[in-house]
Coordinates of C-alpha atoms (C1' of nucleotides) in Angstrom, one line a residue:
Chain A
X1 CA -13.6 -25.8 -13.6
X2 CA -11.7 -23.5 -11.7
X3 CA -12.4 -20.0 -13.2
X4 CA -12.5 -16.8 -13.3
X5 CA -15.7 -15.0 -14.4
X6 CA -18.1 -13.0 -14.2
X7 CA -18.0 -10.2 -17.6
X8 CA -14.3 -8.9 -17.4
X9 CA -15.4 -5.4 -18.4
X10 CA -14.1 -2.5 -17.6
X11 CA -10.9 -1.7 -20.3
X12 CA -13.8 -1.9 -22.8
X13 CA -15.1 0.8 -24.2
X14 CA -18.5 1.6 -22.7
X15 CA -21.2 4.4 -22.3
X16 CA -19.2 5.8 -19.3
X17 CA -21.7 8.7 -18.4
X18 CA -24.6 5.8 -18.3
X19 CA -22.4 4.1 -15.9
X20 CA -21.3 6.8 -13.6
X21 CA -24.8 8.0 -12.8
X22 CA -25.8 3.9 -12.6
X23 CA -23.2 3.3 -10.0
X24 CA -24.3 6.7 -8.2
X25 CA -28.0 5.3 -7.8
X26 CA -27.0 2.1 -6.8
X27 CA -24.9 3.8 -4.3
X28 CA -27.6 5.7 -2.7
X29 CA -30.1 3.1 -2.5
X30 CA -27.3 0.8 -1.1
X31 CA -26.8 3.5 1.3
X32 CA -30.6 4.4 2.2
X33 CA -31.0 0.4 2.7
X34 CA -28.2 0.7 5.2
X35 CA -28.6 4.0 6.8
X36 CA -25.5 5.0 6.1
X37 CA -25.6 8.6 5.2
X38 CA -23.8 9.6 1.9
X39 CA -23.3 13.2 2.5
X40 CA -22.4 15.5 0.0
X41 CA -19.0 15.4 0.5
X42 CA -18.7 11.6 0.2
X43 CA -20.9 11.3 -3.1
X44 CA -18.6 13.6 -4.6
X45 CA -15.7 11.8 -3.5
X46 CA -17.6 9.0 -5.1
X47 CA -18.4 10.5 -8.2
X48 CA -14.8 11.7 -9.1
X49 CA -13.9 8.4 -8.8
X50 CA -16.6 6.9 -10.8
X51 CA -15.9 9.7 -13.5
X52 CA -12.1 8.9 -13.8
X53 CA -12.4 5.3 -13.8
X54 CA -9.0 4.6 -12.9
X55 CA -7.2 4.8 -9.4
X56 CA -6.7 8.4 -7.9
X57 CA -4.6 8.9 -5.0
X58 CA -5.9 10.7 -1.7
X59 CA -3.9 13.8 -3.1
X60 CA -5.0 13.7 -6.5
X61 CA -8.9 13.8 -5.0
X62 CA -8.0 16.4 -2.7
X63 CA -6.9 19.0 -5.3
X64 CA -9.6 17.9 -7.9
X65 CA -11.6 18.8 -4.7
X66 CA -9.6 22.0 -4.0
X67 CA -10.1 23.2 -7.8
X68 CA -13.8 22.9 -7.4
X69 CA -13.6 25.2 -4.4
X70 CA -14.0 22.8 -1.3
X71 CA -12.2 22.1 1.7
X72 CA -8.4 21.2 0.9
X73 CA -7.5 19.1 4.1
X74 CA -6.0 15.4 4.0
X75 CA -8.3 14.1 6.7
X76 CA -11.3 15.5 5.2
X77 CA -11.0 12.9 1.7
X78 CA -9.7 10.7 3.9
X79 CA -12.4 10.0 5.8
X80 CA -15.0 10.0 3.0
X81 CA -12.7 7.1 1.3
X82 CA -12.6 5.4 4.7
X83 CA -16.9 5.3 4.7
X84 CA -16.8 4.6 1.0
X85 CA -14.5 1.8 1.4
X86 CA -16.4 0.7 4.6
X87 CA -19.5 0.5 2.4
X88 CA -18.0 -1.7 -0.2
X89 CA -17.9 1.2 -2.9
X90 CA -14.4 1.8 -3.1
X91 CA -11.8 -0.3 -3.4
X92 CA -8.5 0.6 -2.3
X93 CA -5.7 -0.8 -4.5
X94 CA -3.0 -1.0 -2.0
X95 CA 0.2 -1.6 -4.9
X96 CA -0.5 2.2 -5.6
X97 CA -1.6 3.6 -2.9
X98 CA -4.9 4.5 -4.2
X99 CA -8.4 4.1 -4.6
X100 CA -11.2 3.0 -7.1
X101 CA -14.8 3.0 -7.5
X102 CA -16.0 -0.6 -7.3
X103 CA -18.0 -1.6 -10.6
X104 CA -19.9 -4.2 -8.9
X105 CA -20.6 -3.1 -5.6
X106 CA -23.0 -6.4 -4.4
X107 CA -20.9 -9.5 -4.3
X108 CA -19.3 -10.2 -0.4
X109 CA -16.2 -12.0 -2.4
X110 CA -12.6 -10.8 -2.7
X111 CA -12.4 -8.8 -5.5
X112 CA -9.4 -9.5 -8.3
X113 CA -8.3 -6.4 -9.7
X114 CA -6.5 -5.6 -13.0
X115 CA -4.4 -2.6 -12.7
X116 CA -2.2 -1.0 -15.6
X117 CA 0.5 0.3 -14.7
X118 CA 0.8 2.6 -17.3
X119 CA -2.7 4.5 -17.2
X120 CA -3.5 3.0 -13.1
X121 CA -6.7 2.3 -15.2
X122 CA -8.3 -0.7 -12.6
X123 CA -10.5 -4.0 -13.9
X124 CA -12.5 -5.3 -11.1
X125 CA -13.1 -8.8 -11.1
X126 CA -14.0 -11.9 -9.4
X127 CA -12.7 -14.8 -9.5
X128 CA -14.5 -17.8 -7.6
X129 CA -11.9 -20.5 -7.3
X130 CA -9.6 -18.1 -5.3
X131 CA -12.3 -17.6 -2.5
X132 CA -12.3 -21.4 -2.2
X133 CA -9.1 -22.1 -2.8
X134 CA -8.1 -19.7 -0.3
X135 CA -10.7 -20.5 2.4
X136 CA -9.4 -24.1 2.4
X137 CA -5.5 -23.1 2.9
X138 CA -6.8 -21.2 5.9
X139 CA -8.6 -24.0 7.3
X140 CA -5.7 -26.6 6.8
X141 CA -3.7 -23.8 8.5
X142 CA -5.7 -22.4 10.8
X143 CA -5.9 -18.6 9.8
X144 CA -8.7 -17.0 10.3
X145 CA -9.4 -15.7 7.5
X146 CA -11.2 -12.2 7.0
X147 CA -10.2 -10.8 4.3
X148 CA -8.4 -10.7 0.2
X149 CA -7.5 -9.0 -2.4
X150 CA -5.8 -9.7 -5.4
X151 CA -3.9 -7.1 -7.1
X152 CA -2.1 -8.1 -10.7
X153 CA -0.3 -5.2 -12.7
X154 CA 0.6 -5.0 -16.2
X155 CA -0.4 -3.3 -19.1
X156 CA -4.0 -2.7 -20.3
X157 CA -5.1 -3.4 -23.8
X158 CA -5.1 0.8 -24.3
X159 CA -1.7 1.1 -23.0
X160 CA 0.3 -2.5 -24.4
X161 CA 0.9 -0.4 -27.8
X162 CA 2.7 2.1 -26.5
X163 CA 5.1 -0.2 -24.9
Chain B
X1 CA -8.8 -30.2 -8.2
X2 CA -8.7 -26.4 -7.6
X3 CA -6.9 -26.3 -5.2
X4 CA -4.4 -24.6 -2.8
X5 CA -1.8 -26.6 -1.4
X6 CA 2.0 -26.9 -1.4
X7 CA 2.7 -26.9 2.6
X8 CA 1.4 -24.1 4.4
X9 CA 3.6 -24.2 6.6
X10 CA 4.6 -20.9 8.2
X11 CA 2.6 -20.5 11.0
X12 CA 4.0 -23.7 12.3
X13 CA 6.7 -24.0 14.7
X14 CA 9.7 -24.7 12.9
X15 CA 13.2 -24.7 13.5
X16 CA 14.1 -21.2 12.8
X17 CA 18.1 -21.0 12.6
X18 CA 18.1 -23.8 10.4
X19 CA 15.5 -22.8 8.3
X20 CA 17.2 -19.4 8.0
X21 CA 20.4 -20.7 7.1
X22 CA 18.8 -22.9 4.7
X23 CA 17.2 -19.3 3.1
X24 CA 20.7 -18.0 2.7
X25 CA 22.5 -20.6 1.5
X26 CA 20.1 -21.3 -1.2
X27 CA 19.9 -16.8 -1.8
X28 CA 23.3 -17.5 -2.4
X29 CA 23.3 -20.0 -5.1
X30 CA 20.5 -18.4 -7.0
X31 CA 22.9 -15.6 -7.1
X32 CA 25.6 -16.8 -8.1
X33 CA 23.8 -18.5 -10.6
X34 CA 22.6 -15.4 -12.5
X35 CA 25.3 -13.2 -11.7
X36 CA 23.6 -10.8 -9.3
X37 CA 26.0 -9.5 -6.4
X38 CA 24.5 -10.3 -2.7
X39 CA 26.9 -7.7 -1.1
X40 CA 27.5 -7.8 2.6
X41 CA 24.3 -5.2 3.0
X42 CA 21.8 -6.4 0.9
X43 CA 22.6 -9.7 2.9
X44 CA 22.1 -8.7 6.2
X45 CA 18.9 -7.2 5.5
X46 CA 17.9 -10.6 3.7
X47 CA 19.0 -12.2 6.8
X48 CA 17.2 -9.4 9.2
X49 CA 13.8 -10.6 7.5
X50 CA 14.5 -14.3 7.2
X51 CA 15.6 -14.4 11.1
X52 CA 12.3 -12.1 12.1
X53 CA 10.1 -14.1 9.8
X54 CA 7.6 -11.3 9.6
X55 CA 6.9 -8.4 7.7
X56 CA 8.9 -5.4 8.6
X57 CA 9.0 -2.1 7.2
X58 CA 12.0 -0.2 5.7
X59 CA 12.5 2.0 8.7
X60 CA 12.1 -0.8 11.3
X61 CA 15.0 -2.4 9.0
X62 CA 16.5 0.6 9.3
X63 CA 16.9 1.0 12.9
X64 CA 17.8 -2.3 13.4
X65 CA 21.0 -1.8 10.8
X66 CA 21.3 1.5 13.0
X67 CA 21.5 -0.5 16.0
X68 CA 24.4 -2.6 14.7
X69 CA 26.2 0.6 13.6
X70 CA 25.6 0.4 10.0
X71 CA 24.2 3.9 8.0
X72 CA 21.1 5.2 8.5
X73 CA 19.5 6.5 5.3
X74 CA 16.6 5.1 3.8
X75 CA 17.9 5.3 0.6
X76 CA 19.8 2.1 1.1
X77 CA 17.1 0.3 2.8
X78 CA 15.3 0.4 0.0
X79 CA 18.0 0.1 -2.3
X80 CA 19.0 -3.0 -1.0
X81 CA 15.1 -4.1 -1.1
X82 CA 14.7 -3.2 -4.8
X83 CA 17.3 -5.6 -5.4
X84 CA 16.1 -8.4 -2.9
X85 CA 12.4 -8.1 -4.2
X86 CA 14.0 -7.7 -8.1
X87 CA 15.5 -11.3 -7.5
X88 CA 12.3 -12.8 -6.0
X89 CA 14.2 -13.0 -2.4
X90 CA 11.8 -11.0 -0.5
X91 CA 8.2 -9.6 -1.0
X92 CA 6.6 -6.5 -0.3
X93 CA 3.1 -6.5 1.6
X94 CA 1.4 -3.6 0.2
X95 CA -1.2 -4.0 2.5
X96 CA 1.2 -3.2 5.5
X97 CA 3.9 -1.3 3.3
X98 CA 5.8 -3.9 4.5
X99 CA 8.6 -6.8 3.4
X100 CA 8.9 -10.2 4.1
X101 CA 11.8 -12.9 3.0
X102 CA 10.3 -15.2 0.3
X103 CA 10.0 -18.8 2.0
X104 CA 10.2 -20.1 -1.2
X105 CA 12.2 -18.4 -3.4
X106 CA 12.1 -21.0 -6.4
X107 CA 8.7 -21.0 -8.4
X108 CA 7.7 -18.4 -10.7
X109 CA 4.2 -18.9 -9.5
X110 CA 2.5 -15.4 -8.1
X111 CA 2.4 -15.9 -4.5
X112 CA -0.6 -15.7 -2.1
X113 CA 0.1 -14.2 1.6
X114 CA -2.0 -14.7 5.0
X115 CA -1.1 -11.5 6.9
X116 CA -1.8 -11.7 10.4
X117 CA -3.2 -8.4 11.3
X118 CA -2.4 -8.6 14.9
X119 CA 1.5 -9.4 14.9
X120 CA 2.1 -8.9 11.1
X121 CA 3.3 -12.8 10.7
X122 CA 2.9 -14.0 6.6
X123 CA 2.5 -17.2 5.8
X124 CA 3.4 -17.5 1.8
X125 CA 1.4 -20.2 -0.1
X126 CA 0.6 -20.6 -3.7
X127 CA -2.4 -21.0 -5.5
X128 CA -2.3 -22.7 -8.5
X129 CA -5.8 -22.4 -9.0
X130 CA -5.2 -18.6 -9.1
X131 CA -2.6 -18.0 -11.7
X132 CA -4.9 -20.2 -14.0
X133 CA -7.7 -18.2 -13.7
X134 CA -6.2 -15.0 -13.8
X135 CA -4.5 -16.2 -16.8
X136 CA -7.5 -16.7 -18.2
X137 CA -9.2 -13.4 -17.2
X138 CA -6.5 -11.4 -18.6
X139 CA -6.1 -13.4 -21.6
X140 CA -10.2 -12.7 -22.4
X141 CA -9.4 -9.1 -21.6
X142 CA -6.6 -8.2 -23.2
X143 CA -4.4 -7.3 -20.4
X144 CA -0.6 -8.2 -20.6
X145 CA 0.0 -10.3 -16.8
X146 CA 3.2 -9.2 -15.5
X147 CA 2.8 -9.8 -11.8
X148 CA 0.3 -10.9 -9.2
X149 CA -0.2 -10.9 -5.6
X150 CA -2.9 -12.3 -3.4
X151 CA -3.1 -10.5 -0.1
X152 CA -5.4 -12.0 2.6
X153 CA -5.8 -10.9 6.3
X154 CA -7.1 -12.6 9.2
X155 CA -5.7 -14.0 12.6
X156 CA -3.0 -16.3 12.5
X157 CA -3.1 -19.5 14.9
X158 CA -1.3 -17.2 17.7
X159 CA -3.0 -14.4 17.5
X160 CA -6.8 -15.7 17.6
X161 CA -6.6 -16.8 21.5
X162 CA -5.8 -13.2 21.8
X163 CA -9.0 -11.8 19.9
Chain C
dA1 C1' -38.2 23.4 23.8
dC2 C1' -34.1 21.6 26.1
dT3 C1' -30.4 18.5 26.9
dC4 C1' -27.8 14.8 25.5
dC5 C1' -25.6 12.1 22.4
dT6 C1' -23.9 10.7 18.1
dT7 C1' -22.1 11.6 13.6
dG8 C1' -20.0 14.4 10.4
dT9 C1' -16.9 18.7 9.5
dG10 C1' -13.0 22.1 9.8
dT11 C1' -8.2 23.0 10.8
dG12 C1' -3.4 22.5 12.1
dA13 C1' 0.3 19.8 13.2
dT14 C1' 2.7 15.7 12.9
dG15 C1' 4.0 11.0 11.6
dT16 C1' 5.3 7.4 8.2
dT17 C1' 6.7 5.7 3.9
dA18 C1' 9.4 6.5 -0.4
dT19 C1' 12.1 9.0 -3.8
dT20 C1' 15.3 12.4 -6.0
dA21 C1' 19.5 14.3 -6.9
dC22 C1' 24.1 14.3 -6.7
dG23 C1' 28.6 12.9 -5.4
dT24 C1' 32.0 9.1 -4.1
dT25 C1' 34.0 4.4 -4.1
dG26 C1' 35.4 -0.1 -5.7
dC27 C1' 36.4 -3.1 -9.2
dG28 C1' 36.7 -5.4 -13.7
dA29 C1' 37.7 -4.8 -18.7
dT30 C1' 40.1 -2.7 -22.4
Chain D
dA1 C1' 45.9 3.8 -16.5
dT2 C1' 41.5 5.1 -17.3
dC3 C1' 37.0 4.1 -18.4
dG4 C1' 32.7 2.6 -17.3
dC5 C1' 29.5 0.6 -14.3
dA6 C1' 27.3 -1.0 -10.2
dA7 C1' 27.0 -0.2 -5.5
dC8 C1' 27.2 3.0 -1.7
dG9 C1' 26.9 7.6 1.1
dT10 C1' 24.3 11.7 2.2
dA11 C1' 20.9 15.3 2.3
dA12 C1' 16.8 17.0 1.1
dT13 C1' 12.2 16.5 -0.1
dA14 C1' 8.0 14.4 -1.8
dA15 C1' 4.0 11.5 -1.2
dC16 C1' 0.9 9.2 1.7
dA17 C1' -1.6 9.0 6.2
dT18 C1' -3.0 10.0 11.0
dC19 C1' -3.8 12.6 15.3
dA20 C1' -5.8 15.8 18.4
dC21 C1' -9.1 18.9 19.2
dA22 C1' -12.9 22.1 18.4
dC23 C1' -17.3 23.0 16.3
dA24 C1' -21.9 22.1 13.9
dA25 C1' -26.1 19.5 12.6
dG26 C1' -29.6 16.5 13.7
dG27 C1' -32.3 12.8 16.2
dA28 C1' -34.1 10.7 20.8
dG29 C1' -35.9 11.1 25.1
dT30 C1' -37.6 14.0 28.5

DNA sequence: ACTCCTTGTGTGATGTTATTACGTTGCGAT
DNA sequence: ATCGCAACGTAATAACATCACACAAGGAGT
């Protein structure tokens, strides 16, 4: 018992341009399903971070946004993260500051998430036994509970040589 | 098995100035015991957490140090919380970009906070159950552990009349 | 078609959190 | 005594985030 789970993924190598344009149509159907409207702006938001893989800070969007051309104001990739995040497809990994696609955008659960802190490259996992380990401590203790992450840091399998 | 436990505590009413002093006195000890200095500042901020037994950020910290006449730079705010957090005396809340005093400054275990959302109270529990199974995780994955925090938010027992 | 309403955008200013750089002080060890 | 190191003092600035307000696009009800 007790465990984690669920394919750890994610620091393995893996068809990454197959995986960006999976997460993008999973996005817009989850989106269409919702009516939630992923406007141009947002997808692209979206897809930088699927494309990068790792966690990008508001700033580091905004001037990958800025090089393409587009609008170059705070607020503006701020509030596409805020509706990606609302949506479930973006994580923010508060340790850095900064934000991630989510790799498995179904699950309700609190996600895990392995972050290097060499390359900011981000695993996303789940693991189980905290939800209910956690829901019970709440109970005992009255919290209502609405909401976890887990956030570990070290070094990712790319990044333990150089160290 | 799986399981949360180790007093919650926290959220309960507790004698405050004793369990304050009781934070201090054992702060003390543990530096002593490996050599690191607890200077007059790095105390007072210690005990500025302890006695406000929520999460406070480094300016509040700083006005309140301001208030009793001390300097006024964040610099040595966060100075003094490098070294505080360094010897497992204090956390940081990422979620709130925020510190609390450690309530139980002896395990080595990662720590698991309930946040209250409303008046930024933390509770600190630990999860065995968690540090197994991230163990696990990381061990299948390749990725060298260093740290890990659990942040939840929710209500605490005071605030939820309130909501 | 027109108005109303809601949702998303554009823009500037500002607020909050954290770090850098550099100089000084205090104190123990040689 | 002087060297070296850890802590402290100070100013400037960087990095992250929000606010306030105006405008535009599109759907719903008339």
């Amino acid at each position: 018992m007790g465990s984690a789970m669920a394919t750890p993924l994610a620091f393995e190598p893996h068809n990454h341009a197959e995986c960006v344009a999976d997460a993008l149509i999973t996005a817009e159907r989850r989106c269409r399903e919702t009516g939630a409207r992923l406007t141009p702006q947002r997808r692209r938001v979206l897809e930088i971070l699927l494309e990068s893989h790792r966690a990008l800070g508001a700033y580091e969007l905004l001037s990958r946004l800025a090089d393409e051309g587009r609008a170059v104001q705070p607020t503006i990739v701020y509030r596409a993260l805020d509706f990606l995040v609302a949506q479930g497809l973006v994580h923010k990994i508060a340790r850095l500051s900064a934000f991630v696609a989510c790799t498995r955008p179904k699950s309700g659960h609190g996600p895990a998430f392995l972050v290097c802190r060499a390359c900011r490259g981000v695993a996303e996992a789940e693991l189980d036994a905290v939800q209910g380990a956690l829901d019970m401590l709440a109970k005992e203790s009255g919290f209502a509970l609405e909401l976890m992450v887990l956030e570990a840091e070290g070094l990712c399998p790319g990044c333990r040589p150089a160290a």
